[in-house]
Amino acid sequence: MTSTNAADQTDEAVILCGGLGTRLRDVVGDRPKSLVEVSGRPFLEWLLLRLAKRDGIRHVILATGHLAEMIEHHFGHQPWCGLTLSYSHESKPLGTGGAVRLAATLTQSPNLFVLNGDTYCDYDLGRIVEAHVTNTAAATLWLSRVNDPRRFGSVVIDAQGRILGFHEKSAAKGGQLANAGVYLLRRNVVSTIPSDQVVSLELEVFPALIGKGLYGVEGSGSFVDIGTPESLERASDALDGELDGLNCD
């Protein structure tokens, strides 16, 4: 029987933190979006602490692009809070899919655990791994309910968790499931993404996997993004209580 232990399936993670942050440029134009301070720390530090302290991840690849040198300078090349950090730098924007394809060359796990560097949600890696293995999934997405699907789009799943479709940034009513930016991808899926090309996970890779092993796991926890000045302003309050105990000790 294939193990559903998270560490057996992946002890590595890729964080996508290469976005241009155009909507935040007037607020934090001097730094990458993922280094914006939230609740007393750069946002990316909270993601790394979560991976180290709650998920048992040991190796993280930071997929960087815009202002990459600031991220590399901030974290350096020594272990950070028990994590080994590697850097996968895009010399040109490659989209989320292209960034994952590039970062995959620095990993060895049979599955790639991928997170967006500008969102935080209370995902359960154990549940994601269990669903991924049980369903022999090509890709498994963590889904969160949001009040305004116009910003994130919505995802339709059936009773077995199979993803049936995406409605990008639709005018659907609140309470819809949304892609929370947390994925577990089989290595052979990542290897099909063309290298050195602009490819979107959300618009190209995932829609092409519908009916071919694409699953979602519905979560009930919080979902916070820092993609706009308004959501950034609300982020600290939204994360209140979520970050308790996440310290580098």
Coordinates of C-alpha atoms in Angstrom, one line a residue:
M1 CA 0.0 0.0 0.0
T2 CA 1.2 3.5 -0.8
S3 CA 1.9 5.5 2.3
T4 CA -0.3 8.6 2.9
N5 CA 2.2 10.1 5.3
A6 CA 2.9 13.7 4.1
A7 CA 6.7 13.3 4.6
D8 CA 6.7 10.1 2.4
Q9 CA 5.1 12.0 -0.4
T10 CA 7.0 15.3 -0.2
D11 CA 9.3 17.0 2.2
E12 CA 9.9 19.8 -0.2
A13 CA 7.9 22.9 -1.2
V14 CA 8.0 25.5 -3.9
I15 CA 6.8 29.0 -3.0
L16 CA 5.9 31.2 -6.0
C17 CA 7.2 34.7 -5.1
G18 CA 8.2 36.2 -8.4
G19 CA 5.1 38.3 -9.2
L20 CA 5.4 41.9 -10.2
G21 CA 3.0 43.1 -7.5
T22 CA 1.6 45.8 -9.9
R23 CA -1.4 46.5 -7.8
L24 CA 0.7 47.2 -4.7
R25 CA 3.4 49.3 -6.4
D26 CA 2.1 52.5 -5.0
V27 CA 2.1 51.0 -1.5
V28 CA 5.3 48.9 -1.4
G29 CA 7.1 49.7 -4.6
D30 CA 10.5 49.3 -3.0
R31 CA 10.3 45.6 -2.3
P32 CA 8.9 42.3 -3.6
K33 CA 5.3 41.7 -2.6
S34 CA 6.2 38.6 -0.5
L35 CA 8.5 40.8 1.7
V36 CA 5.7 43.2 2.7
E37 CA 5.4 43.2 6.5
V38 CA 2.3 41.7 7.9
S39 CA 1.8 41.2 11.7
G40 CA 5.4 42.1 12.4
R41 CA 7.2 39.9 9.8
P42 CA 7.7 39.8 6.1
F43 CA 4.8 37.8 4.7
L44 CA 7.0 35.2 3.2
E45 CA 8.5 34.5 6.6
W46 CA 5.1 33.4 7.9
L47 CA 4.7 31.0 5.0
L48 CA 8.2 29.5 5.7
L49 CA 7.5 29.2 9.4
R50 CA 4.2 27.4 8.7
L51 CA 6.0 24.9 6.4
A52 CA 8.8 24.3 9.0
K53 CA 6.8 24.2 12.2
R54 CA 3.5 22.6 11.2
D55 CA 4.1 20.7 8.0
G56 CA 7.5 19.0 8.5
I57 CA 8.9 20.5 5.3
R58 CA 12.7 20.5 5.2
H59 CA 13.6 22.0 1.8
V60 CA 11.9 25.1 0.2
I61 CA 12.6 26.4 -3.3
L62 CA 11.8 30.1 -3.5
A63 CA 10.7 30.8 -7.1
T64 CA 11.7 34.4 -7.6
G65 CA 11.5 36.9 -10.3
H66 CA 10.9 40.7 -9.7
L67 CA 13.4 42.1 -7.2
A68 CA 14.7 38.5 -6.6
E69 CA 18.0 39.8 -5.2
M70 CA 16.2 41.3 -2.2
I71 CA 14.6 38.0 -1.3
E72 CA 17.9 36.2 -1.6
H73 CA 19.7 38.8 0.4
H74 CA 17.0 38.7 3.2
F75 CA 17.2 34.9 3.7
G76 CA 20.7 34.2 2.6
H77 CA 22.1 30.8 1.9
Q78 CA 22.4 29.3 5.4
P79 CA 19.6 27.2 6.9
W80 CA 16.7 29.4 8.0
C81 CA 14.6 28.2 11.0
G82 CA 15.6 24.6 10.2
L83 CA 14.8 24.9 6.5
T84 CA 17.2 24.5 3.6
L85 CA 16.4 27.3 1.1
S86 CA 17.2 27.2 -2.6
Y87 CA 16.5 29.9 -5.2
S88 CA 15.0 29.4 -8.6
H89 CA 15.3 32.7 -10.4
E90 CA 13.4 33.6 -13.6
S91 CA 15.4 35.7 -15.9
K92 CA 12.1 36.6 -17.6
P93 CA 8.5 36.2 -16.4
L94 CA 7.4 32.6 -16.9
G95 CA 3.9 32.6 -15.3
T96 CA 3.0 30.3 -12.4
G97 CA 3.4 27.1 -14.5
G98 CA 6.7 28.1 -16.0
A99 CA 8.0 29.0 -12.6
V100 CA 7.1 25.6 -11.1
R101 CA 8.7 23.9 -14.1
L102 CA 11.9 25.8 -13.5
A103 CA 11.9 25.2 -9.8
A104 CA 11.3 21.5 -10.2
T105 CA 14.8 21.0 -11.4
L106 CA 15.9 21.7 -7.8
T107 CA 13.6 19.1 -6.2
Q108 CA 13.6 15.3 -5.8
S109 CA 10.3 14.5 -4.2
P110 CA 7.7 12.4 -6.2
N111 CA 5.2 15.3 -5.7
L112 CA 5.7 19.0 -5.7
F113 CA 4.0 20.9 -2.9
V114 CA 3.4 24.4 -4.3
L115 CA 2.2 27.6 -2.5
N116 CA 1.5 31.1 -3.8
G117 CA 3.8 33.6 -2.0
D118 CA 1.0 36.2 -1.6
T119 CA -1.7 34.1 0.1
Y120 CA -2.0 32.4 3.4
C121 CA -4.7 29.8 4.2
D122 CA -5.2 27.2 7.0
Y123 CA -4.6 24.2 4.7
D124 CA -4.1 20.7 6.0
L125 CA -1.2 19.0 4.3
G126 CA -2.2 15.6 5.6
R127 CA -5.6 15.8 4.1
I128 CA -4.2 17.0 0.8
V129 CA -1.7 14.1 0.7
E130 CA -4.4 11.6 1.7
A131 CA -6.7 12.7 -1.1
H132 CA -3.9 12.9 -3.6
V133 CA -2.7 9.3 -2.9
T134 CA -6.2 7.8 -2.5
N135 CA -7.4 9.3 -5.8
T136 CA -4.1 8.7 -7.6
A137 CA -4.5 12.3 -8.6
A138 CA -2.5 14.2 -11.1
A139 CA -2.9 17.3 -9.1
T140 CA -4.8 18.2 -5.9
L141 CA -5.8 21.7 -5.0
W142 CA -6.8 23.1 -1.6
L143 CA -10.1 25.1 -1.9
S144 CA -11.4 27.8 0.4
R145 CA -14.8 29.5 0.5
V146 CA -14.6 33.2 -0.2
N147 CA -17.2 35.9 0.0
D148 CA -16.2 37.6 -3.2
P149 CA -15.4 35.1 -6.0
R150 CA -15.1 38.0 -8.5
R151 CA -11.5 38.4 -7.4
F152 CA -10.5 34.8 -7.3
G153 CA -12.9 32.9 -9.5
S154 CA -14.7 29.8 -8.3
V155 CA -14.2 26.1 -8.6
V156 CA -16.9 23.4 -9.0
I157 CA -16.3 19.9 -7.6
D158 CA -18.4 16.8 -7.3
A159 CA -19.1 14.6 -4.2
Q160 CA -15.9 12.7 -4.8
G161 CA -13.8 15.9 -4.9
R162 CA -13.2 15.8 -8.7
I163 CA -12.9 19.3 -10.1
L164 CA -15.5 19.8 -12.8
G165 CA -14.7 23.3 -13.9
F166 CA -13.4 26.8 -13.1
H167 CA -15.2 30.1 -13.4
E168 CA -12.5 32.7 -13.4
K169 CA -13.4 36.0 -11.7
S170 CA -17.1 35.5 -12.3
A171 CA -19.9 37.5 -10.8
A172 CA -21.1 34.5 -8.9
K173 CA -22.7 34.9 -5.4
G174 CA -20.6 34.8 -2.3
G175 CA -19.6 31.6 -0.5
Q176 CA -18.2 30.0 -3.5
L177 CA -15.1 27.6 -3.5
A178 CA -12.0 29.3 -4.7
N179 CA -8.5 28.1 -5.6
A180 CA -6.5 28.9 -2.5
G181 CA -3.1 28.8 -4.2
V182 CA -2.0 25.5 -2.5
Y183 CA -1.3 22.5 -4.7
L184 CA 0.2 19.0 -4.7
L185 CA 1.4 18.1 -8.2
R186 CA 2.8 14.9 -9.5
R187 CA 6.2 15.3 -11.0
N188 CA 5.2 13.8 -14.3
V189 CA 2.5 16.5 -14.6
V190 CA 5.1 19.2 -14.0
S191 CA 7.4 17.7 -16.5
T192 CA 4.8 18.2 -19.3
I193 CA 5.0 22.0 -18.8
P194 CA 7.1 23.5 -21.5
S195 CA 10.4 24.8 -20.2
D196 CA 11.4 28.4 -20.6
Q197 CA 7.9 29.4 -21.7
V198 CA 5.1 31.5 -20.1
V199 CA 2.6 29.0 -18.8
S200 CA -0.2 29.6 -16.2
L201 CA -1.2 26.8 -13.8
E202 CA -4.6 28.4 -13.3
L203 CA -5.5 29.2 -16.9
E204 CA -3.7 26.4 -18.8
V205 CA -2.4 23.5 -16.8
F206 CA -5.3 22.9 -14.4
P207 CA -8.1 23.3 -16.9
A208 CA -6.3 20.8 -19.2
L209 CA -6.4 18.2 -16.3
I210 CA -10.2 18.3 -15.8
G211 CA -11.3 14.7 -16.1
K212 CA -7.7 13.5 -16.0
G213 CA -7.1 13.3 -12.3
L214 CA -7.7 16.8 -11.0
Y215 CA -9.1 16.9 -7.5
G216 CA -9.9 19.5 -4.9
V217 CA -10.0 19.3 -1.1
E218 CA -12.4 21.8 0.6
G219 CA -11.0 23.5 3.7
S220 CA -12.9 25.5 6.3
G221 CA -10.1 27.7 7.6
S222 CA -9.1 31.2 6.8
F223 CA -7.9 32.5 3.4
V224 CA -5.9 35.7 3.3
D225 CA -4.2 37.4 0.3
I226 CA -2.1 40.5 0.1
G227 CA -2.6 41.2 -3.6
T228 CA -4.3 44.6 -3.3
P229 CA -3.9 47.5 -1.0
E230 CA -7.3 46.8 0.5
S231 CA -6.6 43.1 1.2
L232 CA -3.1 44.0 2.5
E233 CA -4.6 46.4 5.0
R234 CA -6.9 43.7 6.3
A235 CA -4.3 41.0 6.4
S236 CA -3.0 41.4 9.9
D237 CA -6.5 41.3 11.4
A238 CA -7.5 38.4 9.3
L239 CA -4.5 36.4 10.4
D240 CA -5.1 37.1 14.1
G241 CA -4.8 33.8 15.9
E242 CA -3.7 31.9 12.9
L243 CA 0.0 32.7 13.5
D244 CA 0.1 31.8 17.2
G245 CA 3.2 29.7 18.0
L246 CA 4.9 30.3 14.7
N247 CA 8.3 31.4 15.9
C248 CA 11.9 30.6 14.8
D249 CA 13.3 29.0 17.9

